[in-house]
Amino acid sequence: HLWRATCYQLAQEAGFDLYDRATYAVLCGDVDNIFPVCRSWEDYIWAYFNGLIECRLEQYFSQRGQLRELGDADLPVPTQLLSLTPEDIFRKVDARQIDKDPIMALFHKIQKLFILNKLDEIVNCLKEELLDKQPSYYDNAAYFHILR
């Protein structure tokens, strides 16, 4: 707890470099200070899942630890992601509208369905893509990579 609380404090230090703050934020699950360095869909997904894992670890250890005896229980750590589900994470990232390229949007949709273990939906998605697209769409090499 003390380690995460220290990282959380350092991640919020306005005088620190943006990337130093993001590094400390990763170590404690503080997504608010990771987001400024995120550039891609993958960055945001990773930041959310990392934050969720860090928050759940903190919850687990605080329920089984001796924080009150050590006097560390009142040190703040990020906990805002505890109620999120994987579906919530994907909805939040999709709301940011990061994907401008339709090929990458399709690739990310397939990744999302794979992570959520929705294999039947992946097959249906690919089937729809094959049936609905115009021949000019097939000129993009990335499209065939996705299908493979």
XYZ file of C-alpha atoms in Angstrom:
148
model
C 0.000 0.000 0.000
C 2.796 2.388 0.896
C 4.454 1.775 -2.498
C 1.248 2.468 -4.434
C 0.451 5.527 -2.332
C 3.942 6.919 -2.960
C 3.646 6.301 -6.701
C 0.214 7.938 -6.688
C 1.606 11.060 -5.024
C 4.535 11.226 -7.453
C 2.205 10.754 -10.452
C 0.313 13.874 -9.357
C 3.395 16.104 -9.022
C 2.850 18.917 -11.518
C 6.567 19.739 -11.605
C 7.558 16.307 -12.878
C 8.030 15.399 -16.527
C 4.874 14.057 -18.200
C 6.472 10.676 -18.880
C 7.845 10.351 -15.344
C 4.371 11.009 -14.019
C 2.946 8.414 -16.395
C 5.517 5.857 -15.229
C 4.525 6.336 -11.590
C 0.861 6.284 -12.617
C 1.328 2.887 -14.279
C 2.783 1.492 -11.062
C -0.250 2.469 -8.997
C -3.133 2.289 -11.484
C -3.718 6.028 -11.877
C -5.177 6.193 -15.383
C -5.721 9.962 -15.267
C -1.967 10.496 -15.373
C -1.350 7.767 -17.946
C -3.817 9.107 -20.525
C -1.776 12.209 -21.466
C 0.886 9.952 -23.006
C -1.531 7.526 -24.689
C -1.649 7.827 -28.462
C -3.342 4.706 -29.772
C -6.310 2.465 -29.090
C -3.916 -0.145 -27.704
C -2.385 2.413 -25.328
C -5.772 3.291 -23.842
C -6.898 -0.331 -23.553
C -3.644 -1.259 -21.839
C -3.851 1.737 -19.469
C -7.385 0.849 -18.400
C -6.684 -2.854 -17.891
C -3.457 -2.120 -16.032
C -5.297 0.372 -13.818
C -8.079 -2.115 -13.158
C -5.589 -4.800 -12.155
C -3.655 -2.417 -9.881
C -6.866 -1.242 -8.179
C -8.041 -4.811 -7.648
C -4.657 -5.813 -6.247
C -4.829 -2.903 -3.831
C -8.333 -3.924 -2.775
C -7.267 -7.546 -2.301
C -4.226 -6.698 -0.200
C -6.031 -4.095 1.879
C -8.757 -6.611 2.767
C -6.200 -9.205 3.842
C -3.399 -7.017 5.117
C -2.582 -5.149 8.256
C -2.902 -1.602 6.937
C -4.651 -0.299 10.016
C -1.941 -1.649 12.280
C 0.759 0.000 10.170
C -1.071 3.323 9.980
C -1.007 3.345 6.162
C -4.738 2.891 5.561
C -5.396 6.625 5.209
C -2.820 7.158 2.437
C -4.684 7.771 -0.846
C -4.412 5.350 -3.745
C -6.478 5.253 -6.949
C -9.608 3.125 -6.672
C -11.877 4.660 -9.329
C -11.659 1.633 -11.640
C -12.843 -1.009 -9.182
C -16.379 -1.061 -10.526
C -15.377 -1.333 -14.200
C -15.880 -4.480 -16.240
C -13.930 -5.297 -19.420
C -17.015 -4.293 -21.424
C -17.036 -0.911 -19.634
C -13.397 -0.380 -20.558
C -14.060 -0.990 -24.243
C -17.079 1.336 -24.157
C -14.968 4.100 -22.600
C -12.195 3.696 -25.170
C -14.683 3.519 -28.049
C -16.236 6.767 -26.804
C -12.864 8.481 -27.369
C -13.218 7.753 -31.101
C -9.539 7.006 -31.600
C -10.005 4.829 -34.693
C -10.286 6.969 -37.804
C -9.224 4.270 -40.263
C -12.018 1.721 -40.917
C -9.502 -1.114 -41.314
C -8.014 -0.412 -37.876
C -11.509 -0.068 -36.428
C -12.305 -3.552 -37.734
C -9.032 -4.921 -36.359
C -9.763 -3.402 -32.941
C -13.313 -4.723 -32.992
C -11.960 -8.227 -33.568
C -9.371 -7.780 -30.811
C -12.098 -6.611 -28.446
C -14.328 -9.586 -29.242
C -11.392 -11.954 -28.787
C -10.506 -10.433 -25.389
C -14.154 -10.643 -24.320
C -14.237 -14.300 -25.477
C -17.007 -13.701 -28.003
C -15.734 -16.018 -30.699
C -19.098 -16.484 -32.411
C -19.363 -12.730 -32.846
C -15.909 -12.658 -34.452
C -17.028 -15.143 -37.094
C -20.235 -13.154 -37.719
C -18.281 -9.900 -37.919
C -15.883 -11.295 -40.502
C -18.741 -12.817 -42.479
C -20.525 -9.449 -42.608
C -17.328 -7.695 -43.641
C -16.807 -10.094 -46.528
C -20.392 -9.802 -47.744
C -20.852 -6.057 -47.308
C -17.665 -4.492 -48.659
C -17.060 -3.139 -52.134
C -14.234 -4.599 -54.284
C -12.130 -1.432 -53.872
C -11.986 -2.120 -50.130
C -9.991 -5.267 -50.841
C -7.080 -3.274 -52.231
C -5.843 -2.582 -48.726
C -3.253 -5.188 -47.683
C -4.176 -4.737 -44.023
C -7.662 -6.035 -44.748
C -6.306 -9.406 -45.864
C -4.024 -9.523 -42.855
C -7.078 -9.134 -40.599
C -8.892 -11.922 -42.358
C -5.916 -14.255 -41.930
